[in-house]
Coordinates of N, CA and C in Angstrom, one line a residue:
X285 N 0.8 -1.2 0.0 CA 0.1 0.0 0.0 C 0.9 1.2 0.0
X286 N 0.4 2.2 -0.7 CA 1.1 3.5 -0.7 C 0.3 4.5 0.2
X287 N 0.9 5.2 1.0 CA 0.4 6.3 1.7 C 0.5 7.6 1.0
X288 N -0.6 8.1 0.7 CA -0.6 9.4 0.0 C -0.8 10.6 0.9
X289 N -1.6 10.4 1.8 CA -1.8 11.6 2.8 C -2.1 10.9 4.1
X290 N -1.9 11.6 5.3 CA -2.1 11.0 6.5 C -3.6 10.3 6.7
X291 N -3.6 9.2 7.1 CA -4.8 8.5 7.3 C -5.5 8.1 6.0
X292 N -5.0 8.2 4.9 CA -5.5 8.0 3.6 C -4.6 7.0 2.9
X293 N -5.0 5.8 2.8 CA -4.2 4.8 2.2 C -5.0 4.2 1.0
X294 N -4.3 4.2 -0.2 CA -5.1 3.6 -1.4 C -4.1 2.5 -1.9
X295 N -4.8 1.4 -2.1 CA -4.1 0.2 -2.7 C -4.6 0.1 -4.2
X296 N -3.7 -0.3 -5.1 CA -4.1 -0.6 -6.4 C -4.0 -2.2 -6.6
X297 N -5.0 -2.7 -7.2 CA -5.1 -4.1 -7.4 C -5.3 -4.4 -8.8
X298 N -4.2 -5.0 -9.6 CA -4.2 -5.2 -11.1 C -4.9 -6.7 -11.3
X299 N -5.7 -6.7 -12.2 CA -6.4 -8.0 -12.6 C -5.9 -8.4 -14.0
X300 N -5.9 -9.6 -14.4 CA -5.6 -10.1 -15.7 C -6.4 -9.3 -16.8
X301 N -5.8 -8.9 -17.8 CA -6.4 -8.1 -18.9 C -6.2 -6.6 -18.7
X302 N -5.5 -6.2 -17.6 CA -5.1 -4.8 -17.4 C -6.0 -3.9 -16.6
X303 N -7.2 -4.5 -16.1 CA -8.1 -3.7 -15.3 C -7.5 -3.5 -13.8
X304 N -7.7 -2.3 -13.5 CA -7.3 -2.0 -11.9 C -8.4 -1.6 -11.2
X305 N -8.4 -2.0 -9.9 CA -9.4 -1.8 -8.8 C -8.7 -0.8 -7.9
X306 N -9.3 0.2 -7.3 CA -8.8 1.0 -6.2 C -9.6 0.9 -5.1
X307 N -8.9 0.5 -4.0 CA -9.5 0.6 -2.7 C -9.0 1.6 -1.8
X308 N -10.0 2.3 -1.1 CA -9.5 3.5 -0.2 C -9.8 3.0 1.2
X309 N -9.0 3.4 2.1 CA -9.1 3.2 3.5 C -9.2 4.6 4.2
X310 N -10.4 5.0 4.4 CA -10.4 6.3 5.1 C -10.7 6.3 6.6
X311 N -9.7 6.1 7.5 CA -9.9 5.9 8.9 C -10.5 7.2 9.5
X312 N -9.9 8.3 9.2 CA -10.4 9.5 9.9 C -10.8 10.5 8.8
X313 N -11.9 10.0 8.2 CA -12.4 10.7 6.9 C -12.6 12.2 7.2
X314 N -13.1 12.5 8.6 CA -13.4 13.8 8.9 C -12.3 14.9 9.0
X315 N -11.1 14.3 9.0 CA -9.9 15.1 8.8 C -9.5 15.6 7.4
X316 N -10.1 15.0 6.5 CA -9.7 15.3 5.2 C -10.7 16.4 4.8
X317 N -10.2 17.6 4.1 CA -11.0 18.6 3.7 C -10.9 18.5 2.2
X318 N -12.0 18.2 1.5 CA -12.1 18.1 0.1 C -12.5 19.3 -0.6
X319 N -12.8 20.4 0.3 CA -13.3 21.6 -0.3 C -12.2 22.6 -0.5
X320 N -11.0 22.3 -0.2 CA -9.9 23.2 -0.3 C -9.7 23.4 -1.7
X321 N -9.2 24.7 -2.0 CA -8.9 25.1 -3.3 C -7.3 25.0 -3.5
X322 N -7.0 24.8 -4.8 CA -5.6 24.7 -5.1 C -5.2 25.5 -6.4
X323 N -4.2 26.0 -6.4 CA -3.7 26.8 -7.7 C -2.7 26.2 -8.4
X324 N -2.6 26.2 -9.8 CA -1.7 25.9 -10.5 C -0.7 27.0 -10.8
X325 N 0.6 26.8 -10.7 CA 1.6 27.8 -10.9 C 2.5 27.4 -12.0
X326 N 2.6 28.3 -13.1 CA 3.6 28.0 -14.1 C 4.8 28.9 -13.8
X327 N 6.0 28.2 -13.9 CA 7.2 28.9 -13.6 C 8.0 29.2 -14.9
X328 N 8.9 30.3 -14.8 CA 9.6 30.7 -15.9 C 10.8 29.7 -16.2
X329 N 11.0 29.5 -17.5 CA 12.3 28.6 -17.8 C 12.9 29.1 -19.1
X330 N 14.2 28.8 -19.2 CA 14.9 29.5 -20.4 C 14.8 28.7 -21.7
X331 N 13.8 27.9 -21.8 CA 13.6 27.0 -23.0 C 12.5 27.4 -23.8
X332 N 11.3 27.6 -23.3 CA 10.1 27.9 -24.2 C 10.0 29.3 -24.5
X333 N 9.5 29.4 -25.8 CA 9.3 30.7 -26.4 C 8.1 31.4 -25.7
X334 N 8.1 32.9 -25.7 CA 6.9 33.4 -25.1 C 5.7 33.2 -26.0
X335 N 5.8 33.1 -27.2 CA 4.7 32.8 -28.2 C 4.0 31.3 -28.0
X336 N 5.0 30.4 -27.6 CA 4.6 29.1 -27.3 C 3.9 29.0 -26.0
X337 N 4.4 29.6 -25.0 CA 3.7 29.7 -23.8 C 2.2 30.2 -23.9
X338 N 2.0 31.3 -24.6 CA 0.8 32.0 -24.9 C -0.2 30.9 -25.6
X339 N 0.4 30.2 -26.6 CA -0.4 29.1 -27.2 C -0.9 28.2 -26.3
X340 N 0.0 27.7 -25.5 CA -0.3 26.6 -24.5 C -1.5 27.0 -23.6
X341 N -1.4 28.2 -23.1 CA -2.6 28.8 -22.2 C -3.8 28.9 -22.9
X342 N -3.8 29.3 -24.2 CA -4.9 29.3 -24.9 C -5.6 28.0 -25.2
X343 N -4.8 27.2 -25.6 CA -5.1 25.7 -26.0 C -5.7 25.0 -24.8
X344 N -5.0 25.0 -23.6 CA -5.3 24.2 -22.6 C -6.6 24.8 -21.7
X345 N -6.5 26.1 -21.5 CA -7.4 26.6 -20.7 C -8.5 27.5 -21.3
X346 N -8.4 27.6 -22.8 CA -9.4 28.4 -23.5 C -9.3 29.9 -23.2
X347 N -8.2 30.3 -22.7 CA -8.1 31.8 -22.5 C -8.0 32.6 -23.9
X348 N -8.5 33.7 -23.8 CA -8.3 34.7 -25.0 C -6.8 35.0 -25.1
X349 N -6.5 35.7 -26.3 CA -5.1 36.0 -26.5 C -4.6 36.9 -25.6
X350 N -5.5 37.9 -25.1 CA -5.0 39.0 -24.2 C -4.7 38.4 -22.8
X351 N -5.5 37.6 -22.4 CA -5.3 37.0 -20.9 C -4.1 36.0 -21.0
X352 N -4.0 35.2 -22.1 CA -2.9 34.2 -22.2 C -1.6 35.0 -22.2
X353 N -1.6 36.1 -22.9 CA -0.3 37.0 -23.1 C -0.1 37.5 -21.7
X354 N -1.0 38.1 -21.0 CA -0.8 38.7 -19.6 C -0.1 37.7 -18.7
X355 N -0.7 36.4 -18.7 CA -0.1 35.4 -17.9 C 1.2 35.0 -18.3
X356 N 1.4 34.8 -19.6 CA 3.0 34.6 -20.1 C 3.9 35.7 -19.6
X357 N 3.4 36.9 -19.7 CA 4.3 38.1 -19.4 C 4.5 38.0 -17.9
X358 N 3.6 37.6 -17.0 CA 3.8 37.5 -15.5 C 4.8 36.3 -15.3
X359 N 4.8 35.3 -16.0 CA 5.7 34.1 -15.9 C 7.1 34.6 -16.3
X360 N 7.2 35.5 -17.4 CA 8.5 35.9 -17.9 C 9.1 36.9 -17.1
X361 N 8.2 38.0 -16.5 CA 8.9 39.1 -15.7 C 8.8 38.7 -14.2
X362 N 7.8 38.1 -13.7 CA 7.9 37.8 -12.3 C 8.4 36.4 -11.9
X363 N 8.6 35.6 -12.9 CA 9.1 34.3 -12.6 C 8.1 33.2 -12.4
X364 N 6.9 33.5 -12.2 CA 5.7 32.6 -12.2 C 4.4 33.3 -12.3
X365 N 3.3 32.6 -12.5 CA 2.0 33.0 -12.6 C 1.0 31.9 -12.3
X366 N 0.0 32.3 -11.6 CA -1.2 31.4 -11.3 C -2.1 31.3 -12.5
X367 N -2.2 30.2 -13.1 CA -2.8 30.0 -14.5 C -4.3 29.3 -14.3
X368 N -4.5 28.6 -13.1 CA -5.8 28.0 -12.8 C -5.9 27.7 -11.4
X369 N -7.3 27.5 -11.0 CA -7.5 27.1 -9.6 C -8.7 26.3 -9.6
X370 N -8.8 25.5 -8.5 CA -9.8 24.5 -8.4 C -9.6 23.3 -7.4
X371 N -10.2 22.2 -7.5 CA -10.0 21.1 -6.7 C -8.4 20.5 -6.9
X372 N -8.2 19.8 -6.0 CA -6.8 19.2 -6.1 C -6.7 18.3 -7.3
X373 N -7.6 17.6 -7.6 CA -7.7 16.7 -8.8 C -7.7 17.5 -10.1
X374 N -8.4 18.6 -10.1 CA -8.4 19.4 -11.3 C -6.8 20.0 -11.4
X375 N -6.3 20.5 -10.3 CA -5.0 21.0 -10.4 C -3.9 20.1 -10.8
X376 N -4.0 19.0 -10.3 CA -3.1 17.8 -10.6 C -3.3 17.5 -12.2
X377 N -4.4 17.5 -12.7 CA -4.6 17.2 -14.1 C -4.0 18.3 -15.0
X378 N -4.2 19.6 -14.5 CA -3.6 20.8 -15.3 C -2.3 20.7 -15.3
X379 N -1.6 20.3 -14.1 CA -0.1 20.2 -14.1 C 0.3 19.3 -15.1
X380 N -0.3 18.0 -15.0 CA 0.0 16.9 -15.9 C 0.0 17.5 -17.4
X381 N -1.0 18.2 -17.8 CA -1.3 18.6 -19.1 C -0.2 19.6 -19.5
X382 N 0.1 20.5 -18.6 CA 1.2 21.5 -18.8 C 2.6 20.9 -19.1
X383 N 2.8 19.9 -18.2 CA 4.1 19.1 -18.3 C 4.1 18.4 -19.7
X384 N 3.0 17.8 -20.2 CA 3.0 17.2 -21.5 C 3.4 18.2 -22.7
X385 N 3.0 19.5 -22.3 CA 3.5 20.5 -23.4 C 5.0 21.1 -23.1
X386 N 5.6 20.6 -22.1 CA 7.0 21.0 -21.7 C 7.2 22.1 -20.8
X387 N 6.0 22.6 -20.1 CA 6.2 23.7 -19.2 C 6.4 23.2 -17.9
X388 N 7.0 24.1 -17.1 CA 7.3 23.7 -15.7 C 6.1 24.3 -14.8
X389 N 5.4 23.4 -14.1 CA 4.2 23.8 -13.3 C 4.1 23.0 -12.2
X390 N 3.6 23.5 -11.1 CA 3.3 22.9 -9.8 C 2.0 23.3 -9.2
X391 N 1.6 22.6 -8.2 CA 0.3 22.9 -7.5 C 0.8 23.5 -6.2
X392 N -0.2 24.2 -5.5 CA -0.1 24.8 -4.3 C -1.4 24.9 -3.7
X393 N -1.6 24.6 -2.4 CA -2.8 24.9 -1.8 C -3.0 26.5 -1.6
X394 N -4.3 26.8 -1.9 CA -4.7 28.2 -2.0 C -4.9 28.6 -0.6

């Protein structure tokens, strides 16, 4: 079993044919706050072009050109920018998608 958070254990069971079952053990479920908000932060890097970063923000988040360019400039000049906010699951998915496009992104509790 892999411990992900205190008092939350998730085990993965693989079956023939590739299907997977997830079992959760929530001993102290009342200690978990699923309503917390998380932010996705994109960090500046020396590799990606500013036009590419703008394109990624438009493509992934559906931002208009003006908003995407503003966020890109924040990343470029301030070193980082918050590009999305939501549940932890949504934030983790957004980070994964940004990584697939080669951008450096992390999540942080809001």
